[in-house]
mmCIF file of C-alpha atoms in Angstrom:
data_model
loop_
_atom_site.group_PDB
_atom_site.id
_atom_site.type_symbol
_atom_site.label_atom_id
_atom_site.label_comp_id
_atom_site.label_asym_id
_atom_site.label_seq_id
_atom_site.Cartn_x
_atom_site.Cartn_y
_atom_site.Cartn_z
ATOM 1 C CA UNK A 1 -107.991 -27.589 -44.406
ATOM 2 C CA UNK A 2 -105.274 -25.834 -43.062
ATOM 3 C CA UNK A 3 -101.906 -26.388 -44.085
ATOM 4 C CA UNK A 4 -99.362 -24.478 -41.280
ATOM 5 C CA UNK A 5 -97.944 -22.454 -44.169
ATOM 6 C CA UNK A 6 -98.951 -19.594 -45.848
ATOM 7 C CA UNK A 7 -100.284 -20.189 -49.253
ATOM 8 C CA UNK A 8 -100.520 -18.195 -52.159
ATOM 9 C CA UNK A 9 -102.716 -18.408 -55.723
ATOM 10 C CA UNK A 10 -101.081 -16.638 -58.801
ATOM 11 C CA UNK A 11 -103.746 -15.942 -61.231
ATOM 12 C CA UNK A 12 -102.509 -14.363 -64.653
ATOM 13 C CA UNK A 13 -105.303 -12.218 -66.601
ATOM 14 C CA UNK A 14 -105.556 -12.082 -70.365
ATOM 15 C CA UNK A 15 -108.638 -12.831 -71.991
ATOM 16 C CA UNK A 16 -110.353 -14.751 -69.473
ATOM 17 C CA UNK A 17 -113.211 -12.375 -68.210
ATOM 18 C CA UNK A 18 -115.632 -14.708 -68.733
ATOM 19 C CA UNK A 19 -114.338 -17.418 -66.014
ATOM 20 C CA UNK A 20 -111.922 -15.518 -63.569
ATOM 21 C CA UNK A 21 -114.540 -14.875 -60.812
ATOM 22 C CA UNK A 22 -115.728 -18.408 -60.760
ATOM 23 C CA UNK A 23 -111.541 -19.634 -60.037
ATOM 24 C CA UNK A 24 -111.592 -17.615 -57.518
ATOM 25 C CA UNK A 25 -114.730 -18.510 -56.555
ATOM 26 C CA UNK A 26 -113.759 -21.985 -56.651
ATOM 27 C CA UNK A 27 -110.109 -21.554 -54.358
ATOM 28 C CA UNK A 28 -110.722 -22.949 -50.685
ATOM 29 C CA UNK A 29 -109.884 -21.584 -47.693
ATOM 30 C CA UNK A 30 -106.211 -22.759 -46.642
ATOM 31 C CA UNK A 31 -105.189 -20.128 -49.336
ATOM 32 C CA UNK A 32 -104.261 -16.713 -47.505
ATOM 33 C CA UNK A 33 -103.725 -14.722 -50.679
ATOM 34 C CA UNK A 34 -104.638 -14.580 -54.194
ATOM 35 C CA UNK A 35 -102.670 -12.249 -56.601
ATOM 36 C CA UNK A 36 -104.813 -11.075 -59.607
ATOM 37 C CA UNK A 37 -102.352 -10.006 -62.531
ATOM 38 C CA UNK A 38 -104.362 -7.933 -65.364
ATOM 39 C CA UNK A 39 -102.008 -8.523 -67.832
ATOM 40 C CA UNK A 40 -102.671 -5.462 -69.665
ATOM 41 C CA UNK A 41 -106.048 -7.392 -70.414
ATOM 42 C CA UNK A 42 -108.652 -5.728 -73.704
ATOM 43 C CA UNK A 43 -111.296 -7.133 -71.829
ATOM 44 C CA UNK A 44 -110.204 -5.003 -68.425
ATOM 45 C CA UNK A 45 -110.534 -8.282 -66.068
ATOM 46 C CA UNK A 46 -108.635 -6.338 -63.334
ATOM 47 C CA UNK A 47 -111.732 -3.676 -63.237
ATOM 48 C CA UNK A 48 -114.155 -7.031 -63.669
ATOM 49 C CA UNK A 49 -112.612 -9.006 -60.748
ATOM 50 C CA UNK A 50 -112.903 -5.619 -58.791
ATOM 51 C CA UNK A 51 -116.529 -5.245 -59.348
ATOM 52 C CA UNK A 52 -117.637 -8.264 -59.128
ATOM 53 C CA UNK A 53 -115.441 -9.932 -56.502
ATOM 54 C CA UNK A 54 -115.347 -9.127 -52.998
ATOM 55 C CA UNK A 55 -112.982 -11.911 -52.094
ATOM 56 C CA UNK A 56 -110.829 -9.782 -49.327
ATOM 57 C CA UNK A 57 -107.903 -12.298 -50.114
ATOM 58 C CA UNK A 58 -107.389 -11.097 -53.609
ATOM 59 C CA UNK A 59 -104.448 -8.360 -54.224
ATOM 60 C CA UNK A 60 -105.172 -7.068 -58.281
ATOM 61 C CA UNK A 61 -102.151 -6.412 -59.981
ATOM 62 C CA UNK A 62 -102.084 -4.670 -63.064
ATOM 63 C CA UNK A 63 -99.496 -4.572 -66.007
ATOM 64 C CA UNK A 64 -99.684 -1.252 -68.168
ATOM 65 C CA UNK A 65 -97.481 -3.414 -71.007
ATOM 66 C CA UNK A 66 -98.978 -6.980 -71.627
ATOM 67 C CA UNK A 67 -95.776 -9.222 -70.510
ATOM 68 C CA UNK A 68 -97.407 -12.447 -71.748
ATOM 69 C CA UNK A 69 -97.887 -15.419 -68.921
ATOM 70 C CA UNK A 70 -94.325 -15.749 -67.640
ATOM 71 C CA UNK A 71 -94.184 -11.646 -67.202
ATOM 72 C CA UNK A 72 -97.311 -12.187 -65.184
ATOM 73 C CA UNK A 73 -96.336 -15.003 -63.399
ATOM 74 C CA UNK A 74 -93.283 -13.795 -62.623
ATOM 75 C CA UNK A 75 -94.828 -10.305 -61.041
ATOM 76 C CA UNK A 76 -97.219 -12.763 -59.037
ATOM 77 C CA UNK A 77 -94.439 -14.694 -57.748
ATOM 78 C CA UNK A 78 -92.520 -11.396 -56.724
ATOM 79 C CA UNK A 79 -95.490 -10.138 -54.729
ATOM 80 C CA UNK A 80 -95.841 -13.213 -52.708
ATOM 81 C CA UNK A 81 -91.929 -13.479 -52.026
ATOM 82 C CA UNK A 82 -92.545 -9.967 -50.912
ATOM 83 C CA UNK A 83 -95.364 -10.473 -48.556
ATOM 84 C CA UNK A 84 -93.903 -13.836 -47.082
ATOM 85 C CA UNK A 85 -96.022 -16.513 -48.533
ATOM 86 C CA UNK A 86 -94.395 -20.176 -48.553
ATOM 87 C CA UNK A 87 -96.111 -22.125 -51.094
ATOM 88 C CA UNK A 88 -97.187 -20.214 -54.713
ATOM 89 C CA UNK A 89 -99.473 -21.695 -56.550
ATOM 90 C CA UNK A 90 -100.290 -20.637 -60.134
ATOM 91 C CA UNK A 91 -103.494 -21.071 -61.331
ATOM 92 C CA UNK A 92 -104.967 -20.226 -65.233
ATOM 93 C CA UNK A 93 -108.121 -17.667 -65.150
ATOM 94 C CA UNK A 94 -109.748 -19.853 -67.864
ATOM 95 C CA UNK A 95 -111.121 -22.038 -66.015
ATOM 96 C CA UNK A 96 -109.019 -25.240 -67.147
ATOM 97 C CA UNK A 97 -107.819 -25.904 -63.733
ATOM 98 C CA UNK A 98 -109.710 -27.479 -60.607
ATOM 99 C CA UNK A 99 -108.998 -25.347 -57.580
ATOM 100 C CA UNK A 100 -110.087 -28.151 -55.369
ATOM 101 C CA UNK A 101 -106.838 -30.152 -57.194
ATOM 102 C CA UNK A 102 -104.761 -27.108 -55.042
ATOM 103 C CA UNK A 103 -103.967 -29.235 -52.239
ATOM 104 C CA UNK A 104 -102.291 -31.946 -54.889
ATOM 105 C CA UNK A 105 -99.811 -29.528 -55.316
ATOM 106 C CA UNK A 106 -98.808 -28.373 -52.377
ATOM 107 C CA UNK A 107 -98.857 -31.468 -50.074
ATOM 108 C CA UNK A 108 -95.562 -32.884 -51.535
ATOM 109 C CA UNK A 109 -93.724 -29.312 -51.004
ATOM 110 C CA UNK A 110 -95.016 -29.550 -47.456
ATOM 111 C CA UNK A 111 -93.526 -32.890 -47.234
ATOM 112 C CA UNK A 112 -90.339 -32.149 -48.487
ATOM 113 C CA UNK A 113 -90.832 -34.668 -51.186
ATOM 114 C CA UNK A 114 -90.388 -31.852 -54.085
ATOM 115 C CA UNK A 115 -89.541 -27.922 -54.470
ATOM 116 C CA UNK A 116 -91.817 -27.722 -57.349
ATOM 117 C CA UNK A 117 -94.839 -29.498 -59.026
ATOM 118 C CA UNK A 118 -96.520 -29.140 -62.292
ATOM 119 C CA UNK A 119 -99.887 -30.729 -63.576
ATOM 120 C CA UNK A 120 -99.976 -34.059 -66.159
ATOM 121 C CA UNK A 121 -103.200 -34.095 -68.320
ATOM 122 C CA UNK A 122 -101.709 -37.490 -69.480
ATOM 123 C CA UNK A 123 -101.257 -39.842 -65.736
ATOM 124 C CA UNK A 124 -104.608 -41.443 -66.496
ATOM 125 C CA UNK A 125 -105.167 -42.908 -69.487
ATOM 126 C CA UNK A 126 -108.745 -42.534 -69.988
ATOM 127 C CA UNK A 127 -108.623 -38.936 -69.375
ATOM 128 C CA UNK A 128 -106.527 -38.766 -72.428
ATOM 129 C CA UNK A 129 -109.851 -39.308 -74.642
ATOM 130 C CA UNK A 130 -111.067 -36.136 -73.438
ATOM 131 C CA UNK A 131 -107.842 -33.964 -74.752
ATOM 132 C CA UNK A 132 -108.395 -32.996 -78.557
ATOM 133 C CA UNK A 133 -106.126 -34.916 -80.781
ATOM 134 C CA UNK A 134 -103.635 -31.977 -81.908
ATOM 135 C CA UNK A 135 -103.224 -31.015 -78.149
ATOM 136 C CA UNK A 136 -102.242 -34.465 -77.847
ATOM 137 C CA UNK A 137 -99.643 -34.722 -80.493
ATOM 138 C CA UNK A 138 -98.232 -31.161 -80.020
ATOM 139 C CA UNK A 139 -97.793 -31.999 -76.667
ATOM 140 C CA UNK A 140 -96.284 -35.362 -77.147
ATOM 141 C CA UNK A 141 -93.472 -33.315 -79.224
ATOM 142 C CA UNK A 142 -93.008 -30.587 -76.908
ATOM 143 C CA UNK A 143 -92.710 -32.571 -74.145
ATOM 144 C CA UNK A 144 -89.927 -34.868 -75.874
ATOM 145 C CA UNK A 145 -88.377 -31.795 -76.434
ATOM 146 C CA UNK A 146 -88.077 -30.680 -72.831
ATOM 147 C CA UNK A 147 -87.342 -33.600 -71.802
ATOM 148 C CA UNK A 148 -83.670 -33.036 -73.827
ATOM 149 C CA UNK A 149 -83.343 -29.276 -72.737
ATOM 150 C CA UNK A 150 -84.506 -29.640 -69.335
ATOM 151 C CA UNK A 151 -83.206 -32.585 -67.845
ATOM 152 C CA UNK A 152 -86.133 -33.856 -66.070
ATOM 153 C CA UNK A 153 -86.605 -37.123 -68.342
ATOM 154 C CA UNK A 154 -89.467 -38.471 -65.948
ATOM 155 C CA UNK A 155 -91.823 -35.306 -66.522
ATOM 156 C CA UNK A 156 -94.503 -35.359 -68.962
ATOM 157 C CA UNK A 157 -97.102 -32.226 -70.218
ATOM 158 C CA UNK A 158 -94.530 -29.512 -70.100
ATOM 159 C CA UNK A 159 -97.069 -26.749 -71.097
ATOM 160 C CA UNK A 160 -99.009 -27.536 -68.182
ATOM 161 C CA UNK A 161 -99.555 -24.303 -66.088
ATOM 162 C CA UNK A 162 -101.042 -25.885 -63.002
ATOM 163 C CA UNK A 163 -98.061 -25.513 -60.661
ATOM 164 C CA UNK A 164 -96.266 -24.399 -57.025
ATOM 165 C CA UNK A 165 -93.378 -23.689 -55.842
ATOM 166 C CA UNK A 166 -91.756 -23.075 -52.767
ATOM 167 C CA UNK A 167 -90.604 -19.802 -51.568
ATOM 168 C CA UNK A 168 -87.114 -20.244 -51.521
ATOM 169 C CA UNK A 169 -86.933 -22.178 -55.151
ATOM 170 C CA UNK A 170 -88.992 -18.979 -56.165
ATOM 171 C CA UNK A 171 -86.391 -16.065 -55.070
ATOM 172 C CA UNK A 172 -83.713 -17.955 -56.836
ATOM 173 C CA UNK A 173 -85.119 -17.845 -59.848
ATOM 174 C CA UNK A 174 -83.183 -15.055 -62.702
ATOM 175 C CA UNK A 175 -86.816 -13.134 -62.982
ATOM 176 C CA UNK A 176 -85.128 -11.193 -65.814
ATOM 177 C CA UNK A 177 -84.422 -13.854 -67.624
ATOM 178 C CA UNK A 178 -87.084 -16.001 -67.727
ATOM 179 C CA UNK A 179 -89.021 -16.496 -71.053
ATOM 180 C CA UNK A 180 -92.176 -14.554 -70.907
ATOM 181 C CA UNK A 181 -94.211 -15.894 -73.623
ATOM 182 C CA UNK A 182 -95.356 -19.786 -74.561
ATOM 183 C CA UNK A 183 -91.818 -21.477 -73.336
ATOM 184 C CA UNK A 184 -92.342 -19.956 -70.053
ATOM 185 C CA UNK A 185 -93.198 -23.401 -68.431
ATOM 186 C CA UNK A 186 -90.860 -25.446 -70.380
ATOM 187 C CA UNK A 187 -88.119 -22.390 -69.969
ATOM 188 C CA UNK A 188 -88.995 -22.410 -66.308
ATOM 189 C CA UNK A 189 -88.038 -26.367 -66.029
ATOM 190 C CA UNK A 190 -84.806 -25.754 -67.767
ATOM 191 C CA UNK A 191 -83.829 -22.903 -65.029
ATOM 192 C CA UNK A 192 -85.030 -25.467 -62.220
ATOM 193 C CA UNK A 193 -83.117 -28.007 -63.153
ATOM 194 C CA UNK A 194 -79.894 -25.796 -62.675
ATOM 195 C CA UNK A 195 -80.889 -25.035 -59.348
ATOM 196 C CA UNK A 196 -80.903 -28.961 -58.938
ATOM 197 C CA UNK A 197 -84.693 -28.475 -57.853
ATOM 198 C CA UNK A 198 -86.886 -31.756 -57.054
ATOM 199 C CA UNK A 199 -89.769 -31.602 -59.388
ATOM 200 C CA UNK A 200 -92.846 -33.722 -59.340
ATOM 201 C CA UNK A 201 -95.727 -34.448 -61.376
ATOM 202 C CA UNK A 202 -99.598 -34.482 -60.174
ATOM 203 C CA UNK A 203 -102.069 -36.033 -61.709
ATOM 204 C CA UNK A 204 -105.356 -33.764 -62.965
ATOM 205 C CA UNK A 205 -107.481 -33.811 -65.255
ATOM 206 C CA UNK A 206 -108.465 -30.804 -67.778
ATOM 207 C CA UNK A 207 -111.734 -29.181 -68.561
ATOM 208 C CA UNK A 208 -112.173 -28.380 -72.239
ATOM 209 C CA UNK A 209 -115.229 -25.900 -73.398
ATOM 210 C CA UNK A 210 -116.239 -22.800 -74.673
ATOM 211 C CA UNK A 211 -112.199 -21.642 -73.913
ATOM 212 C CA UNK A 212 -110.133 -20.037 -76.757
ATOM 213 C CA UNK A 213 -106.230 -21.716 -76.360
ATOM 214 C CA UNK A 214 -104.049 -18.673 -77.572
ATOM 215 C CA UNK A 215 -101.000 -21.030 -77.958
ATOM 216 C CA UNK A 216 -100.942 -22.598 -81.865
ATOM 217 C CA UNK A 217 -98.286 -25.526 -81.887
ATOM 218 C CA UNK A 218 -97.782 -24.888 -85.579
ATOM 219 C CA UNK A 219 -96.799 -21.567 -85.175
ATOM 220 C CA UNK A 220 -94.629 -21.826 -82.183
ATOM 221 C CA UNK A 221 -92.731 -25.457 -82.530
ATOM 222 C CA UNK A 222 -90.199 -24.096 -84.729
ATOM 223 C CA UNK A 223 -89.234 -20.542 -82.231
ATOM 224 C CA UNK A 224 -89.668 -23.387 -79.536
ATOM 225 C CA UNK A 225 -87.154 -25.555 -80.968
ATOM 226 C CA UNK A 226 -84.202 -23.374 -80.986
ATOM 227 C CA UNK A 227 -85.069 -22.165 -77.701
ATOM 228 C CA UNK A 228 -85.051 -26.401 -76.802
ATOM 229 C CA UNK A 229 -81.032 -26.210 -78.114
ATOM 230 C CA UNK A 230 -80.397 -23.251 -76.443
ATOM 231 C CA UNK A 231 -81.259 -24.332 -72.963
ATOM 232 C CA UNK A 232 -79.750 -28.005 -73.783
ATOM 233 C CA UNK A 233 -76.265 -26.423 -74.739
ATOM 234 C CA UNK A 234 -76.475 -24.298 -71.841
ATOM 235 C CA UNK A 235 -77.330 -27.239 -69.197
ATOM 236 C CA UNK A 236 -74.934 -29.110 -70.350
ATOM 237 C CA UNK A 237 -72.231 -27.125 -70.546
ATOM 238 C CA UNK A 238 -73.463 -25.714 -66.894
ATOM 239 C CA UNK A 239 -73.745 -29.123 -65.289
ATOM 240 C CA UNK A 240 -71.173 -31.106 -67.389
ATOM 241 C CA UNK A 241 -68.281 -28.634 -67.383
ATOM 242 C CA UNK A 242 -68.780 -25.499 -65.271
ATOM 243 C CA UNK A 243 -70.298 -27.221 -62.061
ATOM 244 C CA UNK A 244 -69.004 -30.467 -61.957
ATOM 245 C CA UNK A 245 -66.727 -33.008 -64.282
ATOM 246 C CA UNK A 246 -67.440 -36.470 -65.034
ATOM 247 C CA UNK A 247 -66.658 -39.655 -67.106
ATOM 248 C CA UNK A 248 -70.087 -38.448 -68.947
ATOM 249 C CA UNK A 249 -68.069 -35.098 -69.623
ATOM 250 C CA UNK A 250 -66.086 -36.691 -72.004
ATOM 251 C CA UNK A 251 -68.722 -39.478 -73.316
ATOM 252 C CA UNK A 252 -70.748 -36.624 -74.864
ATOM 253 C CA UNK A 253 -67.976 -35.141 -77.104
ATOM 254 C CA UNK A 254 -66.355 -38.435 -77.998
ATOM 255 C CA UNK A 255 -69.208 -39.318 -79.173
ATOM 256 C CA UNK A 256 -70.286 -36.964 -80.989
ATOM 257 C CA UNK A 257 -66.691 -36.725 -82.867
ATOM 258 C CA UNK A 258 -66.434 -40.420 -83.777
ATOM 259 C CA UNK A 259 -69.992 -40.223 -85.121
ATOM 260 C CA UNK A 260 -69.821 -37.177 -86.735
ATOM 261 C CA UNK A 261 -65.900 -38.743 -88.258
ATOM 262 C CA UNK A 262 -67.010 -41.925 -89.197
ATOM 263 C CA UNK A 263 -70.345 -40.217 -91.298
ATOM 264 C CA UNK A 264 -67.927 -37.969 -93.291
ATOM 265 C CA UNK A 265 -65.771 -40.690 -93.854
ATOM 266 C CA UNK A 266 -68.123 -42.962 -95.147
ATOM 267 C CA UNK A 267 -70.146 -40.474 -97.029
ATOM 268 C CA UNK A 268 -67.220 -39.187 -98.898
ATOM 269 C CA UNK A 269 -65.887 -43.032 -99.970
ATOM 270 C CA UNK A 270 -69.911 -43.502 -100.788
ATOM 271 C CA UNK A 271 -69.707 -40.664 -103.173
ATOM 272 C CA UNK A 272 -66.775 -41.414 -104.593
ATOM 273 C CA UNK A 273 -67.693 -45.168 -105.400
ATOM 274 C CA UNK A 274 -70.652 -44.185 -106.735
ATOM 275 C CA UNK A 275 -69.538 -42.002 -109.212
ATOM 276 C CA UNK A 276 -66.498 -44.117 -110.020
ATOM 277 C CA UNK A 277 -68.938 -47.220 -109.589
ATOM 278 C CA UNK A 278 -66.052 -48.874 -108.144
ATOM 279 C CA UNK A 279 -67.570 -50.596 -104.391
ATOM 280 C CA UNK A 280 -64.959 -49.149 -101.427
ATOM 281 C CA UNK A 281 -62.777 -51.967 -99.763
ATOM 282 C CA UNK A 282 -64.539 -53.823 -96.829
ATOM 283 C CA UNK A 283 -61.352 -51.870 -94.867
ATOM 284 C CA UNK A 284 -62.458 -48.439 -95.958
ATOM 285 C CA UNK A 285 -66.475 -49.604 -94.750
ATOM 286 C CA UNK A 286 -65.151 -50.892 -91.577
ATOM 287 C CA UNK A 287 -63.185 -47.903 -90.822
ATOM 288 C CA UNK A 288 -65.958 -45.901 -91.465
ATOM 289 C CA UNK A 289 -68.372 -47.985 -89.427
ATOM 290 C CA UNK A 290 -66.651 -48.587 -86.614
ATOM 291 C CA UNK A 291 -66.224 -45.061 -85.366
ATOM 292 C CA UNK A 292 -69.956 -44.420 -85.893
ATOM 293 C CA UNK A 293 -70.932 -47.400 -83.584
ATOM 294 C CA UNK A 294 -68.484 -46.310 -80.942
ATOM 295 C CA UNK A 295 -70.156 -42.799 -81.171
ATOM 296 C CA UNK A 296 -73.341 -44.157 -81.180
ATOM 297 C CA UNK A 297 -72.014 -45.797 -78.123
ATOM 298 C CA UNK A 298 -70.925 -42.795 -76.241
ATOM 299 C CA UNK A 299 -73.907 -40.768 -76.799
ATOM 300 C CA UNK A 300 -76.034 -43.489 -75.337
ATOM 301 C CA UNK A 301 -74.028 -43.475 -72.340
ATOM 302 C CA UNK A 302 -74.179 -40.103 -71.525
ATOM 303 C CA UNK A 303 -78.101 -39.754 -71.919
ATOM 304 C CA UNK A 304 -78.055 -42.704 -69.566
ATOM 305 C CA UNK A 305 -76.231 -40.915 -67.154
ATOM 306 C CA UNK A 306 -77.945 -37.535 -67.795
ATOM 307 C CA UNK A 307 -81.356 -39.794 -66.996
ATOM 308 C CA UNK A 308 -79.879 -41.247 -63.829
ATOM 309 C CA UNK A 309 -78.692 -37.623 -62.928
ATOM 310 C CA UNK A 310 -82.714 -36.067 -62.457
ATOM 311 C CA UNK A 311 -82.300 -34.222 -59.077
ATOM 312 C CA UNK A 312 -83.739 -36.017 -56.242
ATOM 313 C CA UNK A 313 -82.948 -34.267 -53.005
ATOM 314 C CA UNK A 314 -85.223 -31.299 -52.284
ATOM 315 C CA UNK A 315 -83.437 -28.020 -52.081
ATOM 316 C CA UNK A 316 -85.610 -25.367 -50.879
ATOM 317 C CA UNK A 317 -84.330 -25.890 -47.768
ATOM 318 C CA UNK A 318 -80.836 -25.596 -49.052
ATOM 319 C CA UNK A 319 -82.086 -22.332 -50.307
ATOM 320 C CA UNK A 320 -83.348 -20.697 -47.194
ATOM 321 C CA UNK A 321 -82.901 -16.837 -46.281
ATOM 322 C CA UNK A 322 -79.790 -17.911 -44.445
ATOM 323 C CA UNK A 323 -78.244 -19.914 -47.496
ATOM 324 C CA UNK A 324 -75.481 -17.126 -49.052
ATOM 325 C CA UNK A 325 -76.487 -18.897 -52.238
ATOM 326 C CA UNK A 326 -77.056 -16.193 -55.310
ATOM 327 C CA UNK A 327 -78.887 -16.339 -57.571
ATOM 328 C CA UNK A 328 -78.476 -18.280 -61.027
ATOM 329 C CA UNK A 329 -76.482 -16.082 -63.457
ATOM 330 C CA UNK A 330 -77.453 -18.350 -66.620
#
């Protein structure tokens, strides 16, 4: 099928020797290039895919320091700006990922419906019976997480790495910035969102087999949670107070003052009556509660507003080569 626009596969290399010529193998025809990245791979998939693929689409690309997934990604997406591609789509090398899904992706780019879209392993619910149960409840976590730090409150599966992206979303992006490691997706999401980028989920399902996931939720949730604050402190104050001003500007810190003044309050007059076993006045509990239920109140109506903020006008467009728009400085 061809598409009118130039479309490019990222494919990053670490470890996957055993399936990377068969996802190439497996990548139609309406892709013009493929960019191998040989992430600095112990099992030399760069000199693999050169022996045994004679694709004449695929570019190898190799890394002489492993730069983890994002690092890869990132020199994938670089390459493509470079040669003029308009849609980059990045695939995984373990086989995980249905090339014949690549069209998914792309069509709602090409139909200005979105300036980005990611895979969700969790659409249809009977495909959820094939996902191992800890994948399931780490991702269930992380993605509640990005939700907070990224904005984009409708997305689910924010691990997924079964995405595109448009060209001019792509050369926007801080490359130098972005995390190169695990968060990379969920990292990627939170820089999106301050480009106010339109980002869409396609359904898929995944293949589980003989693959070896590198990423251990145990080990990662707690480097990925401070990371989660980092980004949310720096959307917020981004969108909130350095971009724009709002009613919800003020809703967040009110409410988390009254809150925070009305749980001091209280806690302190708890204390004290316990260890002077003398109850505190239905004044002192009122004055305590009050200000915690007018937080509570606050908060609430920001994250409403924060919910009914997810961008929804595509912006690759916006963008384009003749757009004096720099880059993100975040």
């Amino acid at each position: 099928m061809k598409t009118g626009s130039k479309i490019a596969v990222v494919i990053p290399c670490y470890k996957v020797k055993k399936h990377i010529v068969g996802v190439i193998e497996g990548i139609g025809q309406e892709v013009e290039r493929i960019y191998v990245i040989d992430d600095c791979c112990p099992e030399d998939s760069g000199d693999y895919v050169n022996t045994h693929c004679t694709d004449p689409r695929v570019h190898l690309l190799r890394h002489v320091v492993n730069q983890g997934v994002g690092g890869a990604v990132m020199t994938g997406y670089q390459a493509a700006i470079s040669d003029q591609m308009d849609i980059i789509v990045k695939i995984d090398g373990d086989g995980q990922m249905d090339p014949r899904l690549l069209l998914n992706f792309v069509t709602p780019i090409l139909q200005r419906e979105a300036d980005y879209t990611k895979g969700n392993r969790f659409f249809n619910l009977e495909n959820i019976r094939t996902i191992p149960r800890t994948r399931l409840f780490g991702n269930a976590i992380l993605s509640f997480m990005t939700k907070i730090s990224s904005g984009y409150w409708g997305l689910f599966d924010p691990v997924n790495g079964y995405t595109a992206i448009h060209r001019d979303i792509a050369r926007q992006l801080p490359f130098d910035k972005i995390s190169r490691r695990y968060f990379f997706e969920t990292d990627m999401l939170f820089r999106l969102n301050t480009l106010r980028a339109v980002v869409m989920d396609v359904p898929m399902s995944a293949k589980y087999a003989d693959e070896i996931s590198n990423l251990k939720v145990s080990k990662v949730i707690g480097d990925f949670l401070f990371k989660h604050m980092r980004n949310f402190v720096k959307r917020i104050f981004y969108n909130y107070y350095l971009r724009d001003m709002s009613v919800a500007s003020l809703e967040l810190p009110l409410g988390i003052i009254f809150t925070l003044f009305g749980t001091i309050y209280g806690g302190v007059h708890w204390l004290k009556g316990f260890e002077t076993n003398i109850p505190a006045p239905a004044g002192t509990v009122m004055f305590s509660a009050m200000p915690v239920i007018v937080g509570i109140q606050f908060i609430l109506a920001f994250i409403s507003y924060d919910i009914a903020s997810v961008p929804d006008k595509v912006q690759y467009i916006r963008y384009s080569p003749t757009s004096k728009t720099d880059r993100g400085s975040l």
